[in-house]
C-alpha cells in the first residue's frame, strides 16, 4: 500500500507531504529516494496553483505551474472577512468542508491542512475542490508526495481510511516545517505552535534539551523530526497543575491521537520520578513514565483512537501522578472511511465521453463521476449504488451546445437501461438525452439499445448523427472525421491484396526459375547503360564466332575450310 500525505494551504497554500530520510524530494528534482525496503521510489509534486512559471522559494524548493493537471481551483485575490466556504475530496472521498487546524483569524488570510490517504488502487489520485455557495475555492498551492506505507499505524488501520489533520502541534516551540522555516521533516509536515490550543486557565512552562542529542527520532515508518523532541511544555506554578489542550473537532467521527514525549530534563535520572495519566475526551486512557519506557533524551511516541465524539472540542489532558507532566508534541487526525467509487471501466468511459463531446468546464466533469455522492458535481449525470460500486444510470446532456461525436466507449455504461424499474420510475432513471446539440458521426449500437430495453434515448436535433433507425445512414467509409471501421477493414484488405500479388510475382521471378534459365548477374562495375550495352555486344560477337565455327565443320566432324576431302 502506498500512502500520500496532502497538506492544503487555502488562500495561502495547499500541499501534500512526502517521504525521504535525508533528502527533500522537491529539492532533488521531484524523485524520491528509498527510505526503507518498503518505501516507494515515487515522484512528488509541488504545484503553484495559478502560477505562470517555475520559481524557487527562499528555502530552495522549486514550484511549478499546474500545467495539464486539473486538480486546482480558480484563484482569487482581495481581502476576506471570513474563511472560504468549499469542500475538498481526495480519492473520491469528502474530507474537508473546509476545516483548518489553524485558529479562525489566521484561516481568514491563509490556512494549511493535510491528508494521508492510500493511492495503491489507482495510478492517479484526484484531489477536487467544490464550492457549495457563492464562494469559489481559493487554493494557492498543492504538494503531493509518497509517505511510508506503514506510517501512522497503517498496518493496523488498513488502506480504507483517510487521515485528515485536525491539529499538529509542537509544544514549547514556534511553528516550523517546509514552507515556513528551513527545518527538515522527512514527510514535509508543518508543526504549529501549541499556544493557541492551550487551556489558558492553566499555567505552563517551556523547557528545552539544552543542546543535548535526542535518540530514536527520525526513524521509520513515521520519521518524526528530531526538532520536535528538543522542546517541551510542562506545568507552571503548583505541582498539582495539569496540562490541557482543547482541540477543535467535528462530531460523530473517530480520531487518531498521537502524543510525543522525551525526557529532556537532566534532573530526571530514573523510572518513577515523572509519572502522569493521559485523559482524552474525559476518559483516562493510559499512564506514562517516559524514563521507564525509553530512558532519558530519547523520543517516545504513543497513539490512541477516540471513537464517535459527541462534542465539537476534544480535551487532551495530562494529569500529574508523580512530579510534573511533560509533552513535546501532539497530533490529531480524523479517521474518514474511503467512499465507494464509480466502477473503473465506467469512469474510463465517462472520461472518454468528456473528450469526445468536448464537455465545457462549467459542467464540472472532473474527478470521479459519482463520488463523493453528496456533491452531485457532474452536471447531467445520475448514479446508483450497486454491489460492484457506483454506476451511471442516466445521462441528460440535452441543449448544452456540445460539439463532437459519441465515443464507442459508451458501451461500457452497461447500467444505462440494464435495470427495469416500475413505470413511475422510468421518467427519472435509465435514459440518455443528447438532443439539440451539434454532434456528428455514427451512433454506437449500445447507446441506441437503451430505448430497446426499456430506457429512453433522445438524439434529435443533431444534424450530423447517423447510423441507427430514425437517423440517416452513415457514409460508407467515413465517420467522426476519419475512416470508420468498415473503411479501415477495406483499406487493410486492399493493402493485403497488393502485398500478396507482390509476393507472388517475386516468387515466380526469383524462386520458380527453370533449370536452363540463364542467371545473368551484373558485375559490380556495370553501373551504366553503356556498360550493359557493351556486355551485350561482346556476347553477340562471341555467339557469331561460335556459329561460324560450327558451319565450317562437315558432317563427319572435320573442319572443311570451305572445301571437301
Coordinates of C-alpha atoms in Angstrom, one line a residue:
X1 CA 0.0 0.0 0.0
X2 CA 1.3 3.5 -0.9
X3 CA 0.2 6.5 1.1
X4 CA 0.1 10.1 0.2
X5 CA 0.2 13.0 2.7
X6 CA -1.7 16.0 1.4
X7 CA -1.3 19.4 3.1
X8 CA -3.7 22.1 2.0
X9 CA -3.0 25.8 2.2
X10 CA -6.1 27.8 1.5
X11 CA -5.7 31.4 0.4
X12 CA -2.0 30.9 1.2
X13 CA -1.0 27.4 0.1
X14 CA -2.3 23.8 -0.4
X15 CA 0.0 20.9 -0.3
X16 CA 0.9 17.2 0.3
X17 CA 3.8 15.9 2.4
X18 CA 6.5 13.5 1.4
X19 CA 8.8 10.7 2.5
X20 CA 12.6 10.7 2.5
X21 CA 15.1 10.1 5.3
X22 CA 17.6 12.8 4.4
X23 CA 16.7 14.3 1.0
X24 CA 13.9 16.8 0.3
X25 CA 12.3 15.3 -2.9
X26 CA 11.2 18.8 -4.0
X27 CA 14.9 19.9 -4.0
X28 CA 16.1 16.8 -5.8
X29 CA 14.0 17.1 -9.0
X30 CA 10.9 15.6 -7.6
X31 CA 12.0 12.0 -7.5
X32 CA 12.2 10.3 -4.1
X33 CA 14.9 8.1 -2.8
X34 CA 14.0 5.0 -0.9
X35 CA 13.7 5.5 2.8
X36 CA 13.5 1.8 3.6
X37 CA 12.9 -1.6 2.0
X38 CA 9.2 -0.9 1.8
X39 CA 9.2 2.7 0.9
X40 CA 8.2 3.7 -2.6
X41 CA 10.6 5.4 -5.0
X42 CA 7.8 7.6 -6.5
X43 CA 7.5 11.1 -7.8
X44 CA 6.3 14.1 -5.7
X45 CA 4.9 17.3 -6.9
X46 CA 4.9 20.9 -5.8
X47 CA 2.3 22.8 -7.7
X48 CA 1.9 26.6 -7.6
X49 CA -1.9 27.0 -8.4
X50 CA -2.4 29.9 -10.8
X51 CA 1.3 30.4 -11.3
X52 CA 2.7 31.0 -14.8
X53 CA 6.3 29.9 -14.3
X54 CA 8.6 27.9 -12.1
X55 CA 10.1 29.6 -9.1
X56 CA 12.4 28.7 -6.2
X57 CA 11.5 29.6 -2.7
X58 CA 13.9 31.2 -0.2
X59 CA 14.4 27.6 1.2
X60 CA 15.4 26.2 -2.2
X61 CA 12.1 24.5 -3.1
X62 CA 11.0 24.6 -6.7
X63 CA 7.4 25.1 -7.5
X64 CA 5.8 24.6 -10.9
X65 CA 2.6 25.9 -12.5
X66 CA -0.3 23.4 -12.8
X67 CA 0.1 22.8 -16.5
X68 CA -2.1 19.9 -17.6
X69 CA -3.0 18.9 -14.1
X70 CA -6.7 19.7 -13.3
X71 CA -6.7 19.4 -9.5
X72 CA -6.5 23.1 -8.9
X73 CA -9.3 25.6 -8.5
X74 CA -9.8 29.2 -9.5
X75 CA -7.7 31.7 -7.7
X76 CA -9.0 34.9 -6.1
X77 CA -7.4 38.0 -4.7
X78 CA -8.6 40.6 -2.2
X79 CA -9.2 40.8 1.5
X80 CA -11.6 38.4 3.3
X81 CA -13.7 38.9 6.4
X82 CA -14.4 35.2 6.9
X83 CA -12.9 31.9 5.9
X84 CA -13.5 30.4 2.5
X85 CA -16.5 28.1 2.1
X86 CA -15.9 25.0 0.0
X87 CA -15.4 21.2 0.1
X88 CA -12.4 19.1 -0.7
X89 CA -12.3 15.5 -1.7
X90 CA -9.4 13.1 -2.1
X91 CA -9.6 9.6 -3.7
X92 CA -13.4 10.4 -4.3
X93 CA -13.9 10.9 -0.5
X94 CA -15.2 14.1 1.1
X95 CA -12.5 15.1 3.6
X96 CA -12.9 18.8 4.3
X97 CA -15.7 21.3 4.4
X98 CA -13.0 23.4 4.7
X99 CA -11.5 22.5 8.0
X100 CA -8.2 24.0 9.0
X101 CA -6.3 23.3 12.2
X102 CA -5.4 26.9 12.4
X103 CA -7.4 29.4 14.5
X104 CA -10.1 31.4 12.8
X105 CA -8.2 34.7 12.5
X106 CA -5.4 33.0 10.7
X107 CA -7.6 31.0 8.4
X108 CA -9.2 34.2 7.0
X109 CA -5.9 35.1 5.3
X110 CA -4.4 31.7 4.7
X111 CA -4.5 28.2 6.3
X112 CA -2.7 24.9 5.9
X113 CA -4.1 21.5 6.2
X114 CA -3.2 18.0 5.1
X115 CA -4.4 14.5 4.5
X116 CA -2.9 11.0 4.5
X117 CA -4.6 8.7 2.0
X118 CA -3.9 5.4 0.1
X119 CA -3.3 5.5 -3.6
X120 CA -2.3 1.9 -4.4
X121 CA -5.7 1.2 -6.0
X122 CA -5.1 3.6 -8.9
X123 CA -2.2 5.1 -10.8
X124 CA -3.7 8.6 -10.2
X125 CA -5.3 10.3 -7.3
X126 CA -8.0 13.0 -7.8
X127 CA -8.0 16.0 -5.4
X128 CA -11.1 18.1 -6.1
X129 CA -12.4 21.4 -4.7
X130 CA -16.1 22.1 -4.8
X131 CA -18.0 25.2 -3.9
X132 CA -21.3 24.9 -2.2
X133 CA -22.0 28.6 -2.0
X134 CA -21.2 31.8 -3.9
X135 CA -17.5 31.5 -3.0
X136 CA -15.1 29.9 -5.4
X137 CA -12.5 27.6 -3.9
X138 CA -9.2 29.5 -3.2
X139 CA -6.1 27.4 -3.5
X140 CA -2.6 28.7 -3.7
X141 CA -0.5 25.5 -3.9
X142 CA -0.7 21.7 -3.8
X143 CA 2.1 19.4 -2.7
X144 CA 1.9 15.7 -3.3
X145 CA 4.4 13.1 -2.2
X146 CA 4.6 9.4 -1.1
X147 CA 4.7 8.5 2.6
X148 CA 6.0 5.3 4.1
X149 CA 3.2 2.6 3.6
X150 CA 3.3 1.7 7.3
X151 CA 3.2 5.3 8.6
X152 CA 0.6 6.3 11.2
X153 CA -0.3 2.7 12.1
X154 CA -1.1 1.8 8.6
X155 CA -0.6 -1.9 9.2
X156 CA -3.4 -1.9 11.8
X157 CA -5.9 0.6 10.4
X158 CA -5.6 -0.7 6.8
X159 CA -5.9 1.0 3.4
X160 CA -9.6 2.0 3.7
X161 CA -9.1 5.2 5.7
X162 CA -8.1 8.8 5.0
X163 CA -6.4 10.7 7.9
X164 CA -7.4 14.4 8.0
X165 CA -5.2 16.7 10.0
X166 CA -7.1 18.4 12.9
X167 CA -4.1 19.7 14.6
X168 CA -0.3 19.0 14.6
X169 CA 1.4 20.8 17.4
X170 CA 5.0 21.4 18.6
X171 CA 5.0 22.1 22.3
X172 CA 7.1 24.9 23.7
X173 CA 8.4 25.9 20.3
X174 CA 7.5 28.1 17.4
X175 CA 5.9 26.9 14.1
X176 CA 8.4 25.0 12.0
X177 CA 8.4 23.0 8.8
X178 CA 8.8 23.3 5.0
X179 CA 7.4 26.5 3.5
X180 CA 7.7 28.3 6.9
X181 CA 11.2 27.5 8.2
X182 CA 14.3 25.7 6.9
X183 CA 13.9 22.9 9.5
X184 CA 13.7 19.4 7.9
X185 CA 10.9 16.9 8.2
X186 CA 11.1 13.8 6.1
X187 CA 7.3 13.9 5.4
X188 CA 7.3 17.6 4.9
X189 CA 4.9 18.1 7.9
X190 CA 4.3 21.5 9.3
X191 CA 4.3 21.7 13.1
X192 CA 2.2 24.5 14.5
X193 CA 2.9 26.3 17.8
X194 CA 0.7 25.0 20.6
X195 CA 0.0 28.4 22.2
X196 CA -3.4 28.9 20.6
X197 CA -4.7 25.4 21.7
X198 CA -3.8 25.5 25.4
X199 CA -6.3 25.9 28.1
X200 CA -5.4 29.4 29.2
X201 CA -6.8 28.9 32.6
X202 CA -3.8 26.8 33.5
X203 CA -0.1 27.7 33.9
X204 CA 2.7 26.4 31.7
X205 CA 6.5 26.4 31.5
X206 CA 8.6 25.6 28.4
X207 CA 11.8 23.6 28.7
X208 CA 14.4 22.6 26.1
X209 CA 17.0 19.8 25.7
X210 CA 19.8 22.4 26.1
X211 CA 21.6 21.2 23.0
X212 CA 21.7 17.5 24.2
X213 CA 21.4 14.9 21.5
X214 CA 18.0 13.2 21.1
X215 CA 18.0 9.5 20.3
X216 CA 15.3 7.5 18.5
X217 CA 13.9 10.3 16.3
X218 CA 13.6 10.4 12.5
X219 CA 13.1 6.7 12.4
X220 CA 10.8 4.6 10.0
X221 CA 8.0 4.4 9.4
X222 CA 6.9 7.8 10.8
X223 CA 10.2 9.8 10.6
X224 CA 9.1 12.2 13.4
X225 CA 11.7 15.0 13.2
X226 CA 14.4 15.5 15.9
X227 CA 13.4 19.1 16.4
X228 CA 10.0 18.1 17.7
X229 CA 11.7 16.5 20.8
X230 CA 14.1 19.3 21.6
X231 CA 11.4 21.3 23.4
X232 CA 8.5 20.5 25.7
X233 CA 5.8 22.1 27.8
X234 CA 5.3 21.3 31.5
X235 CA 3.2 22.8 34.2
X236 CA 3.9 26.0 36.0
X237 CA 3.0 27.1 39.5
X238 CA 1.6 24.4 41.8
X239 CA 3.0 20.8 41.1
X240 CA -0.6 19.5 41.0
X241 CA -1.4 21.6 37.9
X242 CA -2.4 19.8 34.7
X243 CA -1.6 20.3 31.0
X244 CA -4.7 20.6 28.8
X245 CA -5.2 21.2 25.1
X246 CA -8.6 21.9 23.6
X247 CA -8.7 20.6 20.0
X248 CA -11.5 21.6 17.6
X249 CA -13.2 18.6 16.0
X250 CA -16.3 17.5 14.2
X251 CA -18.8 15.3 16.0
X252 CA -19.8 11.8 15.1
X253 CA -16.3 10.9 14.0
X254 CA -13.3 8.9 15.3
X255 CA -9.9 10.5 15.8
X256 CA -6.4 9.1 16.0
X257 CA -4.3 11.0 18.6
X258 CA -0.5 10.8 18.7
X259 CA 1.4 12.2 21.7
X260 CA 5.2 12.8 21.6
X261 CA 7.5 12.7 24.6
X262 CA 11.1 12.9 25.5
X263 CA 12.6 13.1 29.0
X264 CA 14.8 16.2 28.3
X265 CA 15.1 17.2 31.9
X266 CA 18.6 16.2 33.1
X267 CA 17.2 16.1 36.7
X268 CA 15.1 13.0 35.9
X269 CA 17.5 10.0 36.1
X270 CA 15.4 7.0 36.9
X271 CA 11.9 5.5 36.5
X272 CA 9.2 6.7 38.8
X273 CA 10.4 10.3 39.0
X274 CA 7.9 11.6 36.5
X275 CA 4.6 9.8 36.1
X276 CA 1.3 11.1 34.7
X277 CA -2.1 10.0 33.4
X278 CA -3.4 10.8 29.9
X279 CA -7.1 11.7 29.6
X280 CA -8.8 12.0 26.2
X281 CA -12.3 13.4 25.9
X282 CA -12.7 13.0 29.7
X283 CA -11.6 9.3 29.7
X284 CA -8.4 8.1 31.5
X285 CA -6.7 6.0 28.8
X286 CA -3.1 5.3 30.0
X287 CA -0.4 6.1 32.5
X288 CA 3.0 7.3 31.2
X289 CA 6.5 7.0 32.7
X290 CA 8.8 8.2 29.9
X291 CA 12.1 7.2 31.6
X292 CA 10.8 3.8 32.4
X293 CA 9.8 3.3 28.7
X294 CA 12.9 4.6 26.9
X295 CA 15.3 6.3 29.3
X296 CA 16.4 9.9 29.1
X297 CA 16.8 12.1 26.0
X298 CA 15.1 9.6 23.8
X299 CA 12.0 10.0 21.6
X300 CA 8.9 8.2 22.8
X301 CA 5.5 8.2 20.9
X302 CA 2.1 6.9 22.0
X303 CA -1.1 6.7 20.0
X304 CA -4.8 6.1 20.8
X305 CA -8.1 6.2 18.8
X306 CA -11.0 8.1 20.3
X307 CA -14.3 6.9 18.8
X308 CA -17.5 8.7 18.0
X309 CA -17.0 12.1 19.6
X310 CA -20.2 13.9 20.6
X311 CA -18.5 17.3 21.3
X312 CA -17.0 19.9 19.0
X313 CA -14.0 20.1 21.2
X314 CA -11.8 17.3 22.3
X315 CA -9.9 17.7 25.6
X316 CA -6.3 16.3 25.7
X317 CA -5.2 16.4 29.3
X318 CA -2.1 15.2 31.2
X319 CA -2.7 14.8 35.0
X320 CA 0.2 14.5 37.3
X321 CA 0.8 11.4 39.5
X322 CA 4.4 11.9 40.5
X323 CA 6.2 15.1 39.5
X324 CA 5.0 17.4 36.7
X325 CA 3.7 16.1 33.3
X326 CA 5.6 16.9 30.1
X327 CA 4.7 16.9 26.4
X328 CA 6.8 17.5 23.3
X329 CA 4.1 17.3 20.6
X330 CA 0.6 16.4 19.7
X331 CA -1.2 15.2 16.5
X332 CA -4.9 14.7 16.0
X333 CA -6.3 13.1 12.8
X334 CA -9.9 12.5 11.8
X335 CA -10.4 8.9 10.5
X336 CA -12.5 9.2 7.4
X337 CA -13.6 5.9 5.7
X338 CA -13.0 5.8 1.9
X339 CA -16.2 6.3 0.0
X340 CA -17.5 3.9 -2.7
X341 CA -16.2 4.9 -6.1
X342 CA -17.5 4.5 -9.6
X343 CA -16.6 1.2 -11.2
X344 CA -13.3 1.8 -13.1
X345 CA -14.5 0.9 -16.7
X346 CA -17.4 3.4 -16.4
X347 CA -15.0 6.1 -15.1
X348 CA -12.9 5.5 -18.2
X349 CA -16.0 5.6 -20.4
X350 CA -17.2 8.9 -19.0
X351 CA -13.7 10.5 -19.4
X352 CA -13.7 9.3 -23.0
X353 CA -17.1 10.8 -23.5
X354 CA -16.0 14.0 -21.9
X355 CA -13.2 14.3 -24.5
X356 CA -15.4 13.2 -27.5
X357 CA -18.3 15.6 -26.6
X358 CA -15.9 18.4 -25.6
X359 CA -17.7 18.9 -22.3
X360 CA -17.2 22.5 -21.2
X361 CA -15.6 23.3 -17.8
X362 CA -18.8 24.8 -16.5
X363 CA -20.4 21.3 -16.3
X364 CA -17.9 20.2 -13.7
X365 CA -16.8 16.9 -15.2
X366 CA -13.7 16.4 -13.0
X367 CA -12.7 13.6 -10.6
X368 CA -15.0 10.6 -10.0
X369 CA -18.3 10.9 -11.9
X370 CA -20.4 9.7 -9.0
X371 CA -18.3 10.3 -5.8
X372 CA -18.5 12.0 -3.4
X373 CA -22.2 11.3 -3.6
X374 CA -23.1 14.4 -1.6
X375 CA -21.7 16.7 -4.3
X376 CA -23.7 15.7 -7.5
X377 CA -20.9 17.6 -9.3
X378 CA -21.1 16.1 -12.8
X379 CA -23.9 18.0 -14.4
X380 CA -26.3 15.8 -16.3
X381 CA -25.1 12.5 -14.7
X382 CA -27.2 10.4 -12.3
X383 CA -25.7 7.4 -10.4
X384 CA -26.8 4.5 -8.4
X385 CA -25.0 2.3 -5.9
X386 CA -24.8 -1.4 -6.7
X387 CA -22.7 -4.3 -5.3
X388 CA -19.9 -3.7 -7.7
X389 CA -19.7 0.1 -6.9
X390 CA -21.3 3.2 -8.2
X391 CA -22.7 3.1 -11.7
X392 CA -24.1 5.6 -14.2
X393 CA -27.8 5.1 -14.9
X394 CA -28.7 8.4 -16.6
X395 CA -27.2 11.0 -18.9
X396 CA -29.1 14.2 -19.5
X397 CA -26.9 16.4 -21.8
X398 CA -29.7 18.0 -23.8
X399 CA -29.3 21.5 -25.2
X400 CA -25.8 22.0 -23.8
X401 CA -24.2 23.2 -27.1
X402 CA -22.0 20.2 -27.3
X403 CA -19.8 19.5 -30.3
X404 CA -18.1 16.3 -31.2
X405 CA -19.1 12.7 -31.5
X406 CA -20.3 9.8 -29.3
X407 CA -17.4 7.6 -28.4
X408 CA -17.7 3.9 -28.7
X409 CA -16.5 3.6 -25.0
X410 CA -20.1 4.5 -24.1
X411 CA -20.8 0.7 -24.5
X412 CA -19.1 0.3 -21.0
X413 CA -22.0 2.2 -19.5
X414 CA -23.9 -1.0 -19.2
X415 CA -26.3 0.3 -16.5
X416 CA -28.0 2.8 -18.8
X417 CA -31.1 0.7 -19.1
X418 CA -30.0 -2.5 -17.6
X419 CA -32.5 -2.4 -14.7
X420 CA -36.2 -2.3 -15.4
X421 CA -38.0 -0.2 -12.8
X422 CA -41.7 0.3 -12.2
X423 CA -43.4 2.6 -14.7
X424 CA -43.4 5.6 -12.4
X425 CA -39.5 5.4 -12.2
X426 CA -39.0 5.4 -16.0
X427 CA -39.0 9.2 -16.3
X428 CA -36.2 9.5 -13.8
X429 CA -33.9 6.6 -14.5
X430 CA -32.1 4.8 -17.3
X431 CA -32.2 7.3 -20.1
X432 CA -29.8 9.2 -22.2
X433 CA -30.7 12.7 -23.5
X434 CA -28.3 14.1 -26.1
X435 CA -30.8 16.1 -28.1
X436 CA -30.3 19.6 -29.5
X437 CA -26.6 19.6 -29.6
X438 CA -24.1 19.7 -32.5
X439 CA -22.9 16.1 -32.5
X440 CA -21.9 14.1 -35.6
X441 CA -20.8 10.7 -36.6
X442 CA -22.2 7.2 -36.2
X443 CA -24.3 6.4 -33.1
X444 CA -22.9 3.4 -31.2
X445 CA -25.4 0.5 -31.2
X446 CA -25.1 0.2 -27.4
X447 CA -26.5 3.7 -26.9
X448 CA -29.4 3.1 -29.2
X449 CA -30.2 -0.2 -27.5
X450 CA -31.2 1.8 -24.4
X451 CA -34.5 2.6 -25.9
X452 CA -35.0 -1.0 -27.0
X453 CA -34.5 -2.3 -23.4
X454 CA -36.9 -0.1 -21.5
X455 CA -34.9 3.1 -21.3
X456 CA -35.3 6.5 -23.1
X457 CA -32.9 7.7 -25.8
X458 CA -33.3 11.1 -27.5
X459 CA -30.7 12.0 -30.2
X460 CA -32.9 14.6 -32.1
X461 CA -31.6 18.0 -33.1
X462 CA -28.1 16.7 -34.0
X463 CA -27.8 17.0 -37.8
X464 CA -24.5 15.1 -38.1
X465 CA -25.6 11.9 -36.3
X466 CA -26.3 8.8 -38.3
X467 CA -26.4 5.0 -38.4
X468 CA -29.5 4.0 -36.4
X469 CA -33.2 3.9 -37.1
X470 CA -34.8 7.4 -37.4
X471 CA -31.4 8.8 -38.4
X472 CA -29.8 9.0 -41.9
X473 CA -27.4 6.2 -43.0
X474 CA -23.7 6.9 -42.4
X475 CA -21.3 7.4 -45.3
X476 CA -19.9 4.1 -46.5
X477 CA -16.3 4.5 -45.3
X478 CA -16.4 7.8 -43.2
X479 CA -17.3 8.8 -39.7
X480 CA -16.1 11.1 -36.9
X481 CA -13.8 12.9 -39.3
X482 CA -12.0 9.8 -40.5
X483 CA -12.3 6.3 -41.8
X484 CA -14.9 4.2 -40.0
X485 CA -14.4 0.5 -39.1
X486 CA -15.6 -0.7 -42.5
X487 CA -13.3 1.7 -44.3
X488 CA -10.4 0.6 -42.2
X489 CA -11.2 -3.1 -42.9
X490 CA -11.5 -2.3 -46.7
X491 CA -8.2 -0.4 -46.7
X492 CA -6.5 -3.1 -44.8
X493 CA -7.8 -5.8 -47.2
X494 CA -6.7 -3.7 -50.2
X495 CA -3.2 -3.4 -48.8
X496 CA -3.1 -7.1 -48.0
X497 CA -4.1 -7.9 -51.6
X498 CA -1.4 -5.7 -53.1
X499 CA 1.2 -7.3 -50.8
X500 CA 0.0 -10.8 -51.8
X501 CA 0.3 -10.0 -55.5
X502 CA 3.8 -8.6 -55.0
X503 CA 4.9 -11.7 -53.2
X504 CA 3.5 -14.0 -55.9
X505 CA 5.4 -12.0 -58.6
X506 CA 8.6 -12.2 -56.6
X507 CA 8.1 -15.9 -56.1
X508 CA 7.7 -16.5 -59.9
X509 CA 10.7 -14.4 -60.9
X510 CA 13.2 -15.4 -58.3
X511 CA 12.2 -18.8 -57.0
X512 CA 10.4 -20.7 -59.7
X513 CA 13.1 -20.4 -62.5
X514 CA 13.7 -23.4 -64.6
X515 CA 17.0 -25.4 -64.6
X516 CA 18.0 -23.9 -68.0
X517 CA 17.3 -20.3 -67.1
X518 CA 20.4 -18.1 -67.6
X519 CA 21.5 -16.3 -64.5
X520 CA 22.9 -13.0 -65.7
X521 CA 24.3 -11.2 -62.7
X522 CA 25.7 -7.8 -63.5
X523 CA 29.2 -7.2 -62.4
X524 CA 29.8 -4.7 -59.6
X525 CA 31.4 -2.2 -62.1
X526 CA 28.5 -2.2 -64.5
X527 CA 26.6 0.8 -63.3
X528 CA 25.6 2.5 -66.6
X529 CA 23.5 1.8 -69.7
X530 CA 26.7 1.9 -71.8
X531 CA 28.3 -0.8 -69.7
X532 CA 25.3 -3.0 -70.1
X533 CA 25.2 -2.4 -73.9
X534 CA 28.9 -3.2 -74.2
X535 CA 28.4 -6.5 -72.5
X536 CA 25.5 -7.4 -74.8
X537 CA 27.7 -6.6 -77.9
X538 CA 30.5 -8.8 -76.7
X539 CA 28.1 -11.6 -76.2
X540 CA 26.7 -11.2 -79.7
X541 CA 30.2 -11.2 -81.2
X542 CA 31.1 -14.4 -79.3
X543 CA 27.9 -16.1 -80.5
X544 CA 28.6 -15.2 -84.2
X545 CA 32.1 -16.7 -84.0
X546 CA 30.7 -19.9 -82.4
X547 CA 28.1 -20.3 -85.2
X548 CA 30.7 -19.7 -87.9
X549 CA 32.9 -22.4 -86.5
X550 CA 30.1 -24.9 -86.3
X551 CA 29.2 -24.2 -90.0
X552 CA 32.8 -24.8 -91.0
X553 CA 32.7 -28.4 -89.8
X554 CA 31.5 -31.1 -92.2
X555 CA 29.0 -33.8 -91.4
X556 CA 31.9 -36.1 -90.4
X557 CA 33.1 -33.6 -87.8
X558 CA 36.2 -32.4 -89.7
X559 CA 37.0 -28.9 -90.5
X560 CA 36.4 -28.2 -94.2
X561 CA 37.9 -24.8 -94.6
X562 CA 35.4 -24.2 -97.3
X563 CA 36.4 -27.4 -99.4
X564 CA 35.8 -31.2 -99.4
X565 CA 38.2 -34.2 -98.7

